[in-house]
CSV table of C-alpha atoms and ligand atoms in Angstrom, one decimal:
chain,number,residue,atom,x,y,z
A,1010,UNK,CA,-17.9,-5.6,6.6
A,1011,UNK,CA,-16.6,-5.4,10.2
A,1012,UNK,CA,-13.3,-5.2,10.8
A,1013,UNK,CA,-10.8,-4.8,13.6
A,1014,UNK,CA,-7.3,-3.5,13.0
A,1015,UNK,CA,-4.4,-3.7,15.4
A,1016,UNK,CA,-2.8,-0.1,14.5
A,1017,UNK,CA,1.0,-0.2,15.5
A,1018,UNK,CA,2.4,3.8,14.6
A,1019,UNK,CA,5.3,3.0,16.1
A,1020,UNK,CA,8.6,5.7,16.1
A,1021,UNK,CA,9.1,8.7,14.3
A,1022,UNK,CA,6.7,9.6,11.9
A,1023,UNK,CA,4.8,6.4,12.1
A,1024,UNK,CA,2.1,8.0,14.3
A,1025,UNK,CA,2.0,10.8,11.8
A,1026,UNK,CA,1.6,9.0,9.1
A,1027,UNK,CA,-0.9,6.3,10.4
A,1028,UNK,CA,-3.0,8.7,11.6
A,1029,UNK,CA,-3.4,9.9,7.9
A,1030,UNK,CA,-4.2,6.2,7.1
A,1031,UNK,CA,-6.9,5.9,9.6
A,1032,UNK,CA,-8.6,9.2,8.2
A,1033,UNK,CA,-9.0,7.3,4.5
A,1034,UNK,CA,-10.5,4.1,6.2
A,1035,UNK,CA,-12.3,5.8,8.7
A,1036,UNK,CA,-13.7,7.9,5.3
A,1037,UNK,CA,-13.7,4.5,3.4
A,1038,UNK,CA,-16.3,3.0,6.5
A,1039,UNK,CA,-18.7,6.0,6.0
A,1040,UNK,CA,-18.7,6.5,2.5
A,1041,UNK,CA,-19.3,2.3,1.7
A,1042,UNK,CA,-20.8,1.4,5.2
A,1043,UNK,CA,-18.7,-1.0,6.6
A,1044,UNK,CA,-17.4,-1.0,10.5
A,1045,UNK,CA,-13.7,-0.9,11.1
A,1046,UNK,CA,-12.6,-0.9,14.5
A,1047,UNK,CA,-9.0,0.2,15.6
A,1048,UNK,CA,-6.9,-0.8,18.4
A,1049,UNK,CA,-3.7,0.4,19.3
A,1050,UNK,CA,-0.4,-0.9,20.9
A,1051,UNK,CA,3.3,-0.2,20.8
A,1052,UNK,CA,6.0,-1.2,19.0
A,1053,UNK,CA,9.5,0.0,18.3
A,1054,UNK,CA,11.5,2.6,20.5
A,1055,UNK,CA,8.8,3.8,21.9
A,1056,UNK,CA,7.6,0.4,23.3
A,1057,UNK,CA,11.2,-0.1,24.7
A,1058,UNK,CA,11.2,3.0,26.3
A,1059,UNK,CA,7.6,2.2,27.7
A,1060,UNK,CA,7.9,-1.6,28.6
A,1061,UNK,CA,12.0,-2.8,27.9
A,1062,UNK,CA,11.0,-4.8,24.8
A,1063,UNK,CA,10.3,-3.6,21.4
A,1064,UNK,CA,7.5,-5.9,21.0
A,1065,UNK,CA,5.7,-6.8,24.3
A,1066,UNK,CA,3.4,-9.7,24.2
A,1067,UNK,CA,0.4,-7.7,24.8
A,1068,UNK,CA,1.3,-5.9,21.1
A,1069,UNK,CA,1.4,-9.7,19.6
A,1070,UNK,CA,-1.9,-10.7,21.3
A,1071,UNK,CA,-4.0,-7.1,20.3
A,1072,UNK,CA,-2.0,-8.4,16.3
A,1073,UNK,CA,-3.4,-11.7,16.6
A,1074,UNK,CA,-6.9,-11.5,17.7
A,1075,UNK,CA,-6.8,-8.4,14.7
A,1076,UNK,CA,-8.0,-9.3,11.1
A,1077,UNK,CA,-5.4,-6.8,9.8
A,1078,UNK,CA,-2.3,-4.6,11.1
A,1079,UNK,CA,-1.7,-1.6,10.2
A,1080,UNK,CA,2.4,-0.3,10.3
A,1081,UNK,CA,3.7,2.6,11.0
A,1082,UNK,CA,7.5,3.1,10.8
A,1083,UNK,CA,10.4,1.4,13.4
A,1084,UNK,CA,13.9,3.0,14.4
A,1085,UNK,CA,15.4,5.6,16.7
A,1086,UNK,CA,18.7,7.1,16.1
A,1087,UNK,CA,19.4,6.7,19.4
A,1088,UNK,CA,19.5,2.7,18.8
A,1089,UNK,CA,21.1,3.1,15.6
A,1090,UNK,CA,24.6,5.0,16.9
A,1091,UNK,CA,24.9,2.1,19.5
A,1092,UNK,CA,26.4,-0.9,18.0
A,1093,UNK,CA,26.3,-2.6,21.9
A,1094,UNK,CA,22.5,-1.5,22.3
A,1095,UNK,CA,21.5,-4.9,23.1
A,1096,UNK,CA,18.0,-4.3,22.7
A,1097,UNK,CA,16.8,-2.7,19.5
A,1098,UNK,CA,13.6,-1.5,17.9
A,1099,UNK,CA,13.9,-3.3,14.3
A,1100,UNK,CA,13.8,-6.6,16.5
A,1101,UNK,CA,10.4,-5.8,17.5
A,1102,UNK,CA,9.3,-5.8,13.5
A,1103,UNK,CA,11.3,-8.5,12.9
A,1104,UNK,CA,9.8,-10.5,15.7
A,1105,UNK,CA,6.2,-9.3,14.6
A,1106,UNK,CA,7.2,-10.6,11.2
A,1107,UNK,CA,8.2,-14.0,12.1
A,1108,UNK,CA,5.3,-14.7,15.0
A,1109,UNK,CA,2.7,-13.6,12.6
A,1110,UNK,CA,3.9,-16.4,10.1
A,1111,UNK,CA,3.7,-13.1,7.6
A,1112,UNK,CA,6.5,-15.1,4.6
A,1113,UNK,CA,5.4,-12.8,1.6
A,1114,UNK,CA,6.3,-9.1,1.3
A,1115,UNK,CA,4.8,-7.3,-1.7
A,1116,UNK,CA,5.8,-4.1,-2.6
A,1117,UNK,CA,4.3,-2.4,-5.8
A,1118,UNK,CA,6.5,0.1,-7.6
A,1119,UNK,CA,4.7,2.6,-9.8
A,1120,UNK,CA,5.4,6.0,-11.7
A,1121,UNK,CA,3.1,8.0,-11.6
A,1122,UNK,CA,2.4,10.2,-14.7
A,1123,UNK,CA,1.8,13.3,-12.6
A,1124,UNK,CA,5.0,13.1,-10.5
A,1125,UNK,CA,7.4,11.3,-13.7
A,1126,UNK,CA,9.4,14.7,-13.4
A,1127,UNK,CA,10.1,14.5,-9.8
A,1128,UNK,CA,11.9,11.2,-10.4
A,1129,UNK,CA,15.7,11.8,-10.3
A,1130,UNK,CA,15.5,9.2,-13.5
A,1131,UNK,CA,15.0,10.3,-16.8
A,1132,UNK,CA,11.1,10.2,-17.8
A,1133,UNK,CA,11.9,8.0,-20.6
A,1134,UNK,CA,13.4,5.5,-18.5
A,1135,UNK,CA,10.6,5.4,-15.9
A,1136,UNK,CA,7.2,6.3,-17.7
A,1137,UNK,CA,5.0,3.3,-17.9
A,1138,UNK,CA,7.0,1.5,-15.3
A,1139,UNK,CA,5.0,-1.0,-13.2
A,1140,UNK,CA,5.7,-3.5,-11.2
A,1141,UNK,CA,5.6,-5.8,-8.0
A,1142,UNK,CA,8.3,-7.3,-5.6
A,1143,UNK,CA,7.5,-10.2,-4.0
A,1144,UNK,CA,10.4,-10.4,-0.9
A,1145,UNK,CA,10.2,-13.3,0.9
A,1146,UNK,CA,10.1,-12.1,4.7
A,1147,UNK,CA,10.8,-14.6,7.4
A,1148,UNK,CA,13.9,-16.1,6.5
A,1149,UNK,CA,17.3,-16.1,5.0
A,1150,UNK,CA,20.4,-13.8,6.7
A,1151,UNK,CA,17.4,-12.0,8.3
A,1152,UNK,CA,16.8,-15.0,10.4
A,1153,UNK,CA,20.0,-17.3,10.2
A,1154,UNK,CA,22.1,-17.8,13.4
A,1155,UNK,CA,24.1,-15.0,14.2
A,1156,UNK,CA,27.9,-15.4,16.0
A,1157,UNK,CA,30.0,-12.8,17.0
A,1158,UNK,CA,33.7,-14.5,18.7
A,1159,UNK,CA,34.2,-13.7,22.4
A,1160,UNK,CA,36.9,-11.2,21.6
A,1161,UNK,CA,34.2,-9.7,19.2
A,1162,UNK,CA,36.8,-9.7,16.0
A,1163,UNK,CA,34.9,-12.1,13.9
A,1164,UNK,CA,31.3,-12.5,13.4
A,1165,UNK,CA,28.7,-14.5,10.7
A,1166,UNK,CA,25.3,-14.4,9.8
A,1167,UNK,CA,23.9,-17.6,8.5
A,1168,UNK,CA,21.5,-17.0,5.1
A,1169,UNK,CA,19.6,-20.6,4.9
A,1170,UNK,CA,16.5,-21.6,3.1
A,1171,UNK,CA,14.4,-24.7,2.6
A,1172,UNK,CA,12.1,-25.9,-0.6
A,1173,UNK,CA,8.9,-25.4,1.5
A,1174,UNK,CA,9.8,-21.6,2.7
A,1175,UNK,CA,10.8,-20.5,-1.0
A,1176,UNK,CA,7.4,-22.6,-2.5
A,1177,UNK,CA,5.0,-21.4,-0.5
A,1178,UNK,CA,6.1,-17.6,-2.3
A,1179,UNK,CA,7.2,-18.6,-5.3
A,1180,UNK,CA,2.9,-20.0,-6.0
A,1181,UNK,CA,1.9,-16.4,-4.7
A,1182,UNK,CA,4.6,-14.7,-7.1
A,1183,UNK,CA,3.6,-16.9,-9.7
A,1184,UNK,CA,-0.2,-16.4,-9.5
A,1185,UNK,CA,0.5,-12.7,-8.9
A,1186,UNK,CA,2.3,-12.6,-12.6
A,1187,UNK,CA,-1.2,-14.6,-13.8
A,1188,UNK,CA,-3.5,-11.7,-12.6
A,1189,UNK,CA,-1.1,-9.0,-14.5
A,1190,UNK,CA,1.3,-9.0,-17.7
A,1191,UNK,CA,2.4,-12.8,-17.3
A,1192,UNK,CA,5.8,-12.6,-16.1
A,1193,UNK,CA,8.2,-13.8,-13.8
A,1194,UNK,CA,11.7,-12.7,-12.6
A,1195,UNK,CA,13.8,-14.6,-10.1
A,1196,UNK,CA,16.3,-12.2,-8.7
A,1197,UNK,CA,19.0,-14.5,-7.0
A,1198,UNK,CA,23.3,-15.1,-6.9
A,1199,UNK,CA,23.2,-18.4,-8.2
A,1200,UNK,CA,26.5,-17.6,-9.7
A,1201,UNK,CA,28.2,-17.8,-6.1
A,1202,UNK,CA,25.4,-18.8,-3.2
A,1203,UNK,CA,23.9,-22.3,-2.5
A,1204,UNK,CA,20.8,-20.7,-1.2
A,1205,UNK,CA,20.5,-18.9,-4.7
A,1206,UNK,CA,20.4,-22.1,-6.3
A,1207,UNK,CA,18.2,-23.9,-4.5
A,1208,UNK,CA,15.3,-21.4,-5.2
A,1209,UNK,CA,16.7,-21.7,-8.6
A,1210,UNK,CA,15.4,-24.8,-8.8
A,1211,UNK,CA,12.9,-24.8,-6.9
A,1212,UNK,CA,11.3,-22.3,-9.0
A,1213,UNK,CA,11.9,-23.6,-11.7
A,1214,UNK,CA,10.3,-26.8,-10.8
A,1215,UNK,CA,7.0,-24.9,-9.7
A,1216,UNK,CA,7.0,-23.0,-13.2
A,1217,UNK,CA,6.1,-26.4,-15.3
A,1218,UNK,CA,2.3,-25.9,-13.1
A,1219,UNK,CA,2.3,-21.9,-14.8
A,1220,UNK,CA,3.3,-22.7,-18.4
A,1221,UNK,CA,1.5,-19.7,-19.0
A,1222,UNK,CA,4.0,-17.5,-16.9
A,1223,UNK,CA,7.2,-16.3,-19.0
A,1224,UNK,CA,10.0,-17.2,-15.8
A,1225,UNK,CA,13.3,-15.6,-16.0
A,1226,UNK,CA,16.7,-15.0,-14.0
A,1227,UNK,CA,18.5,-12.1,-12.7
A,1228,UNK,CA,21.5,-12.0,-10.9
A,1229,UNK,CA,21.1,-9.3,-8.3
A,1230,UNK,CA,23.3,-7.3,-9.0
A,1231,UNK,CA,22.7,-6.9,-12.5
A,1232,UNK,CA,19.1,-6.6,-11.7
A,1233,UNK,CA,19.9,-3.8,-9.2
A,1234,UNK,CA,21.3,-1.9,-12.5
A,1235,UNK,CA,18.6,-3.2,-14.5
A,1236,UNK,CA,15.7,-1.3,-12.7
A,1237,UNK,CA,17.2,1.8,-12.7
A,1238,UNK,CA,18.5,1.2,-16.7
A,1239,UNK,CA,14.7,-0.4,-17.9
A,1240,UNK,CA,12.7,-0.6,-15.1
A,1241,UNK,CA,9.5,-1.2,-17.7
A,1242,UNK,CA,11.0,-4.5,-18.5
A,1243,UNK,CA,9.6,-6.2,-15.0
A,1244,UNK,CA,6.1,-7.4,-14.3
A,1245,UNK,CA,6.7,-9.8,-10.8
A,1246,UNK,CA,10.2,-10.1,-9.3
A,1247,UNK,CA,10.6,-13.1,-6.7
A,1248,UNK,CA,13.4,-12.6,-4.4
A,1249,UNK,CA,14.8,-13.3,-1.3
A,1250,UNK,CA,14.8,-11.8,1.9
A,1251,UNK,CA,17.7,-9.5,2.2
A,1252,UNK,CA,18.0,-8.8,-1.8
A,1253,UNK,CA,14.2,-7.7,-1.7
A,1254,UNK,CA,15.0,-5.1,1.5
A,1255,UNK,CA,18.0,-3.3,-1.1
A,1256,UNK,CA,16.0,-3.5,-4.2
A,1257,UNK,CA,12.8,-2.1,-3.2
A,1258,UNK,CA,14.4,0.9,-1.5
A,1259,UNK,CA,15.7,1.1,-5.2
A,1260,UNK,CA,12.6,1.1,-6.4
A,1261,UNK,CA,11.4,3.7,-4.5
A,1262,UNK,CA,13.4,5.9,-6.3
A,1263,UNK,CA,11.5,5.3,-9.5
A,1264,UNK,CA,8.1,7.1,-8.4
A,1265,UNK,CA,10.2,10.0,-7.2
A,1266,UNK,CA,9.7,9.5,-3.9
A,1267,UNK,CA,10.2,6.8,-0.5
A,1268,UNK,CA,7.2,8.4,0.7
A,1269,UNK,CA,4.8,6.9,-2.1
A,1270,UNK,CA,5.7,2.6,-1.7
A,1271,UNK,CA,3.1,0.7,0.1
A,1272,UNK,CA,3.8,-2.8,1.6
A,1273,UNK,CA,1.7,-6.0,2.4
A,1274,UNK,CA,3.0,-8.7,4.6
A,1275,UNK,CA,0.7,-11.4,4.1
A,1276,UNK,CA,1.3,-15.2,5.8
A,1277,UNK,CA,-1.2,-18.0,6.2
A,1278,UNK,CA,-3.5,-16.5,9.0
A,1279,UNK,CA,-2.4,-12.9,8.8
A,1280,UNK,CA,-2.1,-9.6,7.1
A,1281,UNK,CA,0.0,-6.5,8.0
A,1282,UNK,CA,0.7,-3.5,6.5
A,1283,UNK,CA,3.2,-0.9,5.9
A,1284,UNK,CA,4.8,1.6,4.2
A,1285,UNK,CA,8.5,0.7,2.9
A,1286,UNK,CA,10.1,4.0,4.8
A,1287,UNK,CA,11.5,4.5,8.0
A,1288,UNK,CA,10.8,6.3,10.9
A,1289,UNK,CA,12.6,9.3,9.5
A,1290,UNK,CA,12.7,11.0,13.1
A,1291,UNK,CA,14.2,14.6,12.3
A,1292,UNK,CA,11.0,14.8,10.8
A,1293,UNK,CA,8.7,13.4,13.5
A,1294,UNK,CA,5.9,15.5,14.4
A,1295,UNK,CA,6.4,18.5,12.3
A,1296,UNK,CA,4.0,17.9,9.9
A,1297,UNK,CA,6.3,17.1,7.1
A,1298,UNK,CA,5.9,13.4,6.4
A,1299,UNK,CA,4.4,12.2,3.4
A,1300,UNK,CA,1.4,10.0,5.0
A,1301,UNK,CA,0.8,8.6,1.1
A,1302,UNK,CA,2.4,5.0,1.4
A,1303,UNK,CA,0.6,4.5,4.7
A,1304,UNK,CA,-2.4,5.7,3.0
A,1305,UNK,CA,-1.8,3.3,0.3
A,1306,UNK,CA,-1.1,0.6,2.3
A,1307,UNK,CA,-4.3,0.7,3.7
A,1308,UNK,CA,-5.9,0.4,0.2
A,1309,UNK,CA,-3.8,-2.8,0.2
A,1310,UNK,CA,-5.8,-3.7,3.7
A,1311,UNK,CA,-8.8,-3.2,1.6
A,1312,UNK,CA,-7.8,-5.2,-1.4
A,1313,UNK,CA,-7.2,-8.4,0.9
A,1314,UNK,CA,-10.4,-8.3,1.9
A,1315,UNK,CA,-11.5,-8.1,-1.5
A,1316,UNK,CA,-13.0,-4.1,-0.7
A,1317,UNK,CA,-11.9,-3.7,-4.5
A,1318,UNK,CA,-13.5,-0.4,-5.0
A,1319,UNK,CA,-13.1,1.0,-1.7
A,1320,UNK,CA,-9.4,0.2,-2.4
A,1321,UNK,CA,-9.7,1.8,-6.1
A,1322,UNK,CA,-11.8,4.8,-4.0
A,1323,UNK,CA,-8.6,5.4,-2.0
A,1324,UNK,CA,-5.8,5.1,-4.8
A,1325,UNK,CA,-7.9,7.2,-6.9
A,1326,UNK,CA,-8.2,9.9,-4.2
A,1327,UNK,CA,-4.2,9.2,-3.8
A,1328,UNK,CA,-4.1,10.0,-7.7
A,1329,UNK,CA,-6.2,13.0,-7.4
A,1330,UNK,CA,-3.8,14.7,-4.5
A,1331,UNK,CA,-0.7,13.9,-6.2
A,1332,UNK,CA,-2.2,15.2,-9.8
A,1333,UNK,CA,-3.6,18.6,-7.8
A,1334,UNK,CA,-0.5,19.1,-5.9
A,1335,UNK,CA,-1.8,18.7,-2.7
A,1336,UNK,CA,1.6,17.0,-1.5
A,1337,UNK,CA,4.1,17.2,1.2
A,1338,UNK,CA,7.6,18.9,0.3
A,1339,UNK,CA,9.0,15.8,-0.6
A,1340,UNK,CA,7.4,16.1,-3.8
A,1341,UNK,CA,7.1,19.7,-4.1
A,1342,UNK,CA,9.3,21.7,-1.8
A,1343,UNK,CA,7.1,24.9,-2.2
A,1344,UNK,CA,4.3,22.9,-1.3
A,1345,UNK,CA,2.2,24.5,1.5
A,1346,UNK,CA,0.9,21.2,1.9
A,1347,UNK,CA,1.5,19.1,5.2
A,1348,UNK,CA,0.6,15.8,6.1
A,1349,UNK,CA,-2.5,16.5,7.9
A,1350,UNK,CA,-3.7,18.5,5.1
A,1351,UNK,CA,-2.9,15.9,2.3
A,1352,UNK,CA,-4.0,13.4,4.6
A,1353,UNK,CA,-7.3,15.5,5.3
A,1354,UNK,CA,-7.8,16.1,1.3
A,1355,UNK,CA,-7.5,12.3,0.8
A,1356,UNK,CA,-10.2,11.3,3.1
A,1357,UNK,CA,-12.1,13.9,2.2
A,1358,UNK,CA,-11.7,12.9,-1.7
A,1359,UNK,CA,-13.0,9.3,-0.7
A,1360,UNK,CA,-16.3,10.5,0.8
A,1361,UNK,CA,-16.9,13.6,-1.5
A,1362,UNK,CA,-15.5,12.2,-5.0
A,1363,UNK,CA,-18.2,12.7,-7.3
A,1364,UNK,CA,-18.6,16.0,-6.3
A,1365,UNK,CA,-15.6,17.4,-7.3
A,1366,UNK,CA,-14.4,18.8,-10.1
A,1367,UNK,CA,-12.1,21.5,-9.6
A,1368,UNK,CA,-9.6,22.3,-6.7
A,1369,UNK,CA,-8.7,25.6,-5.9
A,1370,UNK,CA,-5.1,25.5,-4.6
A,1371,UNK,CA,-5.6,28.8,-3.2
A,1372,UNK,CA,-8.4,28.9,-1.0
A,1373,UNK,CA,-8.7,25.2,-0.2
A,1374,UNK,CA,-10.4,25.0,3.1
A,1375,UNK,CA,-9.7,22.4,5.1
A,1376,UNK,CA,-11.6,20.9,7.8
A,1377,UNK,CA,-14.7,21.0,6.3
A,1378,UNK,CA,-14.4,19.8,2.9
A,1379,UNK,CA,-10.9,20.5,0.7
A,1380,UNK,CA,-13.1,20.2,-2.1
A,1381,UNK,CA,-14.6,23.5,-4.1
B,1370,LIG,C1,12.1,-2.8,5.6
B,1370,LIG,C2,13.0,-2.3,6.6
B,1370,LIG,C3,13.3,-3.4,7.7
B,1370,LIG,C4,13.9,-4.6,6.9
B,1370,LIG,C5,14.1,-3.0,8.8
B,1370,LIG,C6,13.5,-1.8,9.6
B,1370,LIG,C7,14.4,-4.1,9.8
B,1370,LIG,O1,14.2,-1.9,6.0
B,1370,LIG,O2,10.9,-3.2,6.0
B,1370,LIG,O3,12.4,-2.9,4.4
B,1370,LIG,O4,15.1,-4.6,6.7
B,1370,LIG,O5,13.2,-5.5,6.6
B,1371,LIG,MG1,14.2,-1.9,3.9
């Protein structure tokens, strides 16, 4: 297959971290024979210091005449400590978001049996946990108009839906549950918000077409406790916009690490994605950044092209660095590990896996091949 993938690294450790990315598929293209082709543009901070807008057209057009886009990470400090800035990297994402028509956000959440013990959960609470957010993406408070009163003392953000945005996620949510344990939660405020109860029943209403989908209803706070207190209980959540940004930095937690949640931002025409963390800039360029959600989220490229074993070639690679300790020192902080080495171990795991059988921690050479 030939493909050609806008790559947008963006600020802070996005570059790092893509770069990592790029290694797997480039490893992926050699070891399956398939052609991927990677162009690059700017996004973020670094595109406003470059060109005075955080996502200049030429970025949108090298997006949209991609199959895929791959996402680094947006935000500068410098941005964030300036409540007047007027111009500001997340706007950049949000804009790419909304032009690309990308409504769906999914965002698996996983514990991983080698790393259960690095979660700051108990590993009876979290072993066995496994499931998928979908967080609709282009509208709600995100999107609503925004007021702020000339003497800049009061201000609003509208949060406003309608049936068509919240049904074309809730079938993708629904056939999602079909493809895995059967189950549905809505996670919403019905108890207070008009918006909440609209996808109530709009869900609701496109349930009767999935009888075979158990739906149920959480209020958002009470889910918030509820993935932390029995996370094993969900299969799909279905949320909105702003309640899926809270809860899956929540579930991040869970695996034991930010550094490990993969994203897909899929819409009618195109694809993009990204791993849930920031752009984490004290640790820009020093090698520290755990490049595995990028790394996974380019097995989520794979999988929407239906590449379903070179997707199961990279998470299993993933599995094996993560089970031989070849992290970064998020997950082990005597780890000798950085992200160019996990990220070269990775790659080097998708072209070389059947030879491999044993890693020696100790003499691991890398550069040629991390396997011995
Ligand atoms: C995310 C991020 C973004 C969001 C920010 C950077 C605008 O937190 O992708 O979850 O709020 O959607
Ligand atoms: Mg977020």
């Amino acid at each position: 297959m030939k493909l050609n993938i806008a790559l947008l690294p963006g600020d802070g450790i996005g570059p790092d971290v893509v770069e990592q990315a790029v290694k797997s598929l480039q490893a992926v293209a050699d070891a399956f024979g398939h052609t991927f082709h990677f162009e690059e543009a700017l996004v973020g901070a670094v595109a406003i210091d470059k060109t005075g807008d955080p996502l200049p057209e030429e970025t949108l057009e090298v997006c949209r005449r991609s199959h895929a886009v791959l996402f680094g990470a947006i935000g500068d400090p410098k941005y964030d400590n300036d409540p007047k800035a007027k111009v500001r990297p997340e706007q950049g994402l949000l804009k790419l978001r909304k032009s690309l028509g990308l409504f769906t956000n999914i965002r698996p959440v996983k514990a991983y049996p080698t790393l259960i013990e690095k979660s700051p959960l108990k590993k009876e609470i979290i072993s066995g946990t496994d499931f998928t957010i979908y967080r609709e993406l282009t509208g709600g408070i995100y999107f609503g108009e925004k007021k702020l009163s000339e003497n800049g003392t009061v201000a609003s953000d509208l949060c406003e839906y309608s049936e068509a945005e919240i049904e074309r996620i809730a079938h993708l949510a629904f056939k999602a549950a079909r493809s895995r344990r059967n189950k549905l939660t809505l996670v919403d405020k019905a108890n207070v918000l008009e918006t909440s109860r609209l996808w109530r029943r709009v869900v609701t209403a496109i349930g009767k077409s999935y009888p075979d989908v158990e739906l149920d209803f959480l209020f958002v706070d009470n889910a918030a406790m509820q993935i932390i207190l029995n996370p094993g209980q969900f299969d799909v959540i279905l949320t909105e916009n702003m309640f899926g940004d809270i809860i899956s930095d929540e579930g991040s937690v869970i695996g034991g690490s930010i550094g490990l949640l993969a994203s897909a931002s899929v819409g009618s025409d195109n694809a993009m994605f990204e791993p849930i963390h920031g752009s984490y800039p004290q640790a820009k360029g020093k090698d520290i950044a755990n490049p595995v959600a990028s790394i996974l989220s380019a097995a989520m490229l794979l999988e929407h092209f239906n590449l379903k074993e070179e997707a199961e070639a990279v998470k299993n690679a993933v599995e094996k660095s993560l089970e031989k300790g070849v992290v970064t020192p998020d997950l082990d902080k005597d780890s000798k590990f950085g992200t160019n080495k996990v990220g070269d171990f990775i790659a080097d795991f998708i072209l070389h896996a059947e030879d491999t059988t044993q890693v020696n921690k100790e003499n691991i050479e890398f550069g040629q091949s991390t396997i011995i």
